[in-house]
PDB file of C-alpha atoms in Angstrom:
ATOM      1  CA  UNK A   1      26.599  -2.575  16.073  1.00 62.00           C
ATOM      2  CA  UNK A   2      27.963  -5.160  13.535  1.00 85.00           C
ATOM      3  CA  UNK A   3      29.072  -5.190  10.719  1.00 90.00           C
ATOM      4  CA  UNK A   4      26.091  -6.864   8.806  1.00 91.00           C
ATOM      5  CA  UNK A   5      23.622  -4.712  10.880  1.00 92.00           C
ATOM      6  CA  UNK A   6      25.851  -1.290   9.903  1.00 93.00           C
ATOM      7  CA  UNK A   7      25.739  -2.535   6.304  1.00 94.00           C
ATOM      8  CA  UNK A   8      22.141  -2.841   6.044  1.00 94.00           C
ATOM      9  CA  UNK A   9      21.564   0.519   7.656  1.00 95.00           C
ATOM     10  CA  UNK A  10      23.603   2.120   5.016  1.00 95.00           C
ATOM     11  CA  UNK A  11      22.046   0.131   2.141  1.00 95.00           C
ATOM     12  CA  UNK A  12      18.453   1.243   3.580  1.00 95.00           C
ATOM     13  CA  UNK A  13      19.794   4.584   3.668  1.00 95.00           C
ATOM     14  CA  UNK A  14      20.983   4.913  -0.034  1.00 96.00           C
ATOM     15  CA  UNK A  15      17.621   3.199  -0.906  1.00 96.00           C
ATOM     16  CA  UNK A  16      16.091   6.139   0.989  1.00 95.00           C
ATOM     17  CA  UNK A  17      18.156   9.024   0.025  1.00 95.00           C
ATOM     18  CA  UNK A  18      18.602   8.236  -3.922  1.00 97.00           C
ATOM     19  CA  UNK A  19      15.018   7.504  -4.512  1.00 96.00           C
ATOM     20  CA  UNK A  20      13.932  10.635  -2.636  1.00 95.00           C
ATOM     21  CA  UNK A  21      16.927  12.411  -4.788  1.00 96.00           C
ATOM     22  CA  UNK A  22      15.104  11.221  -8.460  1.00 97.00           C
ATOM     23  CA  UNK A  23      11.472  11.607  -7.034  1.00 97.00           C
ATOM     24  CA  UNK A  24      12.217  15.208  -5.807  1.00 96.00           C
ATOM     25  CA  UNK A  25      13.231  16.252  -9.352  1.00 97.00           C
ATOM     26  CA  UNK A  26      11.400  14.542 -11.009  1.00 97.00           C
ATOM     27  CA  UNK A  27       8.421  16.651  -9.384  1.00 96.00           C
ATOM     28  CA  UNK A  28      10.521  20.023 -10.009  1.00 96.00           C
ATOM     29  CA  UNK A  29      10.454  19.107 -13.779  1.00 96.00           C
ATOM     30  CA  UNK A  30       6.652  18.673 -13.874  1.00 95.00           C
ATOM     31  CA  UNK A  31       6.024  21.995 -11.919  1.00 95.00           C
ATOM     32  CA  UNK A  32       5.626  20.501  -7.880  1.00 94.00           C
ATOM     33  CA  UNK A  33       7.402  21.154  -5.354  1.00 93.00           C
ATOM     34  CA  UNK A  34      10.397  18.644  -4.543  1.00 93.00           C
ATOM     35  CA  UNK A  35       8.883  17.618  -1.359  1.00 92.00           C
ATOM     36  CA  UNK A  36       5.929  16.250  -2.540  1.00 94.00           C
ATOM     37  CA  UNK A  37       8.117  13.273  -4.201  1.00 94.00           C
ATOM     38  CA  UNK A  38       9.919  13.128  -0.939  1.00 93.00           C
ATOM     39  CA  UNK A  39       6.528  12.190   0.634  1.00 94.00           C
ATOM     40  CA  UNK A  40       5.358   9.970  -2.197  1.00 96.00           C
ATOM     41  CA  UNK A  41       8.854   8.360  -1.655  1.00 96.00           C
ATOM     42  CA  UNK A  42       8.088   7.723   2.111  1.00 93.00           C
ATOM     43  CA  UNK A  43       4.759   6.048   0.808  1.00 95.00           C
ATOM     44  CA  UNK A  44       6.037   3.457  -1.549  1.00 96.00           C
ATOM     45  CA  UNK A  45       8.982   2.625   0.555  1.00 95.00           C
ATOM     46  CA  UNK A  46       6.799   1.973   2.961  1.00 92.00           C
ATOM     47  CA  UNK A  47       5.561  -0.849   4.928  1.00 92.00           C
ATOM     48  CA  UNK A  48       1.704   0.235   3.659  1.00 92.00           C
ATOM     49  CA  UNK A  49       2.989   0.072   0.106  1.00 95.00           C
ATOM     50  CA  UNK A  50       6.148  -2.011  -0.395  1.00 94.00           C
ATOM     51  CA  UNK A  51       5.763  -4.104   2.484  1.00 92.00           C
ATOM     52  CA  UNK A  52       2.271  -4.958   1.228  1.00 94.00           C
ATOM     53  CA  UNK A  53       3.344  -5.247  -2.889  1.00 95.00           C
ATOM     54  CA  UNK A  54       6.703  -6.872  -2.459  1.00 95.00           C
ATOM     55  CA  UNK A  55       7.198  -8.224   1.359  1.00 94.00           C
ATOM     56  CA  UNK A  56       9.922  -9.979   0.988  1.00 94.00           C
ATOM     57  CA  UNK A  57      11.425  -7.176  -0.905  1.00 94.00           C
ATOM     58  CA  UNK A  58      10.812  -5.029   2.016  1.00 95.00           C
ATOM     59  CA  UNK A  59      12.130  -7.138   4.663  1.00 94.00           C
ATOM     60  CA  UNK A  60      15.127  -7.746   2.615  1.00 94.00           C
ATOM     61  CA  UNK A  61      15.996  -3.765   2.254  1.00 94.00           C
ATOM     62  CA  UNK A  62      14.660  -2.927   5.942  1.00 94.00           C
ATOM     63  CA  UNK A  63      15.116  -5.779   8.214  1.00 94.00           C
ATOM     64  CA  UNK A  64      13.527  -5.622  11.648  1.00 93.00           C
ATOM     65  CA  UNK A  65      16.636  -5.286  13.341  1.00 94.00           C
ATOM     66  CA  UNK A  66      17.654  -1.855  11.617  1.00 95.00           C
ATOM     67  CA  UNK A  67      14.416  -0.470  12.618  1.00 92.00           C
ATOM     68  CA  UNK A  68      15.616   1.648  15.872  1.00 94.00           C
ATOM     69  CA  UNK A  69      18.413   2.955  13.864  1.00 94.00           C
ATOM     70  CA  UNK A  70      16.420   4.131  11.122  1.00 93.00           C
ATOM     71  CA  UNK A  71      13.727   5.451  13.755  1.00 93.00           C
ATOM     72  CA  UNK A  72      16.757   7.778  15.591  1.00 95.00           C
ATOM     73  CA  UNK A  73      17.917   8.698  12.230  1.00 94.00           C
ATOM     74  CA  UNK A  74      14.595   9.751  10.858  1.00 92.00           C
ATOM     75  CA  UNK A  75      14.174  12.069  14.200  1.00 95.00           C
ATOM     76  CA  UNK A  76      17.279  13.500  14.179  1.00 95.00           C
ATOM     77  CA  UNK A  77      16.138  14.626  10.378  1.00 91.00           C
ATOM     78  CA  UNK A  78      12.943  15.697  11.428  1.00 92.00           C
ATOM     79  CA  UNK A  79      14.904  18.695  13.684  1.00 95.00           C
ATOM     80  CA  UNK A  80      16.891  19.029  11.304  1.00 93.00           C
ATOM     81  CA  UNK A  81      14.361  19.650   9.067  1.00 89.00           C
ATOM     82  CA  UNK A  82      12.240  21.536  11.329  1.00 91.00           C
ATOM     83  CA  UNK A  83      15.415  23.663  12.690  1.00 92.00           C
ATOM     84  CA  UNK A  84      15.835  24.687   8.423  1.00 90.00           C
ATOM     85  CA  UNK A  85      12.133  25.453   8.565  1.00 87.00           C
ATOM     86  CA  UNK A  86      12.481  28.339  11.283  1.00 88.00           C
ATOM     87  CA  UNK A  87      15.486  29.811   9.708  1.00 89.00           C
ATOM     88  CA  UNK A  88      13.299  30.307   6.768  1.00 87.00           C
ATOM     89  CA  UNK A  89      10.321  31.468   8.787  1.00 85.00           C
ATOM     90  CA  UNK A  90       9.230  34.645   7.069  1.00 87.00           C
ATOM     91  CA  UNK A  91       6.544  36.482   9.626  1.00 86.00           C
ATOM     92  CA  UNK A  92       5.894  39.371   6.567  1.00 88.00           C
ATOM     93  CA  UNK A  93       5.373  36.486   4.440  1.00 86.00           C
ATOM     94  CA  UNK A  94       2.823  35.066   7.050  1.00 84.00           C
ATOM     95  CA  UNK A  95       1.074  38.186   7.806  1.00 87.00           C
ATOM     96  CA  UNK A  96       0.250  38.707   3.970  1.00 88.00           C
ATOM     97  CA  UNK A  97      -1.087  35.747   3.516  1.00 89.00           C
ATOM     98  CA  UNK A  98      -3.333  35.558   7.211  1.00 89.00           C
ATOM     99  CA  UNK A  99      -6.349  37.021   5.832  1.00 91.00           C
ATOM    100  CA  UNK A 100      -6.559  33.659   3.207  1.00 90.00           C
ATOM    101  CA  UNK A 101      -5.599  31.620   5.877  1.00 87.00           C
ATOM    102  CA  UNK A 102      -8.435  32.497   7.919  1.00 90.00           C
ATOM    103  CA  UNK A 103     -10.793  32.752   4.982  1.00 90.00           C
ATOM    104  CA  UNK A 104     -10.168  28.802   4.175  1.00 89.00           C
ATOM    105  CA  UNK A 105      -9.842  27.468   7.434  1.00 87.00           C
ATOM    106  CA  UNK A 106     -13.197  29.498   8.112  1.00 89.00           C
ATOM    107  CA  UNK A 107     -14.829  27.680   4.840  1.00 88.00           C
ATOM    108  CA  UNK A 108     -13.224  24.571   5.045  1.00 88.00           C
ATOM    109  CA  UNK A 109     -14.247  23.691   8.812  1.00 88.00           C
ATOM    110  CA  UNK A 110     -17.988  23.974   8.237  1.00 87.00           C
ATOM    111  CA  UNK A 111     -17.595  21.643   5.114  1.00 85.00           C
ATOM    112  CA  UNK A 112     -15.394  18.690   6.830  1.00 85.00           C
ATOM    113  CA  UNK A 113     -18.028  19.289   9.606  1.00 86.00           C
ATOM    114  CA  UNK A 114     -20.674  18.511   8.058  1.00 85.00           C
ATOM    115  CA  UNK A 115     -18.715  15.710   5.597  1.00 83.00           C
ATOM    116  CA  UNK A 116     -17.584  13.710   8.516  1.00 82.00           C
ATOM    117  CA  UNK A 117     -21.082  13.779   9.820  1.00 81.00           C
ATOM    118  CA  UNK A 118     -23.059  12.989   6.601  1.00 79.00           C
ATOM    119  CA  UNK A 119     -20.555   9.505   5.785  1.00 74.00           C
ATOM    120  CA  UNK A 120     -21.120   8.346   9.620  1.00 71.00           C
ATOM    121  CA  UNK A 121     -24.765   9.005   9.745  1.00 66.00           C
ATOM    122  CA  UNK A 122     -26.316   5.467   9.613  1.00 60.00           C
ATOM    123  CA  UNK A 123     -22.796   3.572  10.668  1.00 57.00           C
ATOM    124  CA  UNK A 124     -23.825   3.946  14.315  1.00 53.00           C
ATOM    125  CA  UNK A 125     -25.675   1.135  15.903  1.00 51.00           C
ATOM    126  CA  UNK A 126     -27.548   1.575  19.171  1.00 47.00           C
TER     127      UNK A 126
END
C-alpha cells in the first residue's frame, strides 16, 4: 500500500469515526439511541447522499482506490460488532418480550401484505 493510498484510508476513517462520534451523542442528548446517528451517519456519508449532493466532495474523501480497504475494514467491524452483540445476548430478556414479538409480527404481516399489494395493483401490464 502507499503512502498516499494509506493516507487517504486514514483520513476516510477519521471522517467516518468522528462524525459517527458527534452524531451518536448528539442522538443520546435528544433521547435516541446512539446507533441511530451511527446509521444516519452511514447515510449522508454515503454515495446515495454525499456522492449525489457534493460528488466531488465524495470522491475527494473516498477515492475509488480505497474502496477494498474500507470494504475489509467495514467487515471486520461488522463481527466485531456482531461478536459484542452475542455477549450481550440476554435469552430472559428475549423470552419476556416473545409474546409482543409475535403479537406485531402477527399484525404487521397482514398489513405490509396487503400494502404491497394495494400500491402494485394497476402497475402490472399484461
Amino acid at each position: 500500500m502507499s503512502n498516499q493510498l494509506l493516507i487517504s484510508v486514514l483520513v476516510a476513517l477519521t471522517v467516518i469515526v468522528a462524525s459517527a462520534s458527534v452524531f451518536e451523542l448528539l442522538f443520546e442528548r435528544f433521547g435516541q439511541p446512539g446507533v441511530i446517528g451511527e446509521i444516519v451517519v452511514a447515510i449522508l456519508l454515503g454515495p446515495c447522499f454525499l456522492g449525489w449532493i457534493a460528488p466531488g466532495l465524495f470522491n475527494t474523501l473516498f477515492p475509488a482506490a480505497i474502496t477494498p480497504a474500507l470494504t475489509l475494514l467495514s467487515q471486520i467491524g461488522l463481527i466485531f460488532s456482531m461478536f459484542l452483540i452475542g455477549l450481550e445476548f440476554d435469552p430472559a430478556q428475549m423470552r419476556r418480550q416473545l409474546r409482543l414479538a409475535v403479537l406485531v409480527s402477527n399484525i404487521s404481516r397482514p398489513a405490509l401484505c396487503a400494502w404491497g399489494s394495494s400500491s402494485s395493483h394497476g402497475s402490472l401490464s399484461a
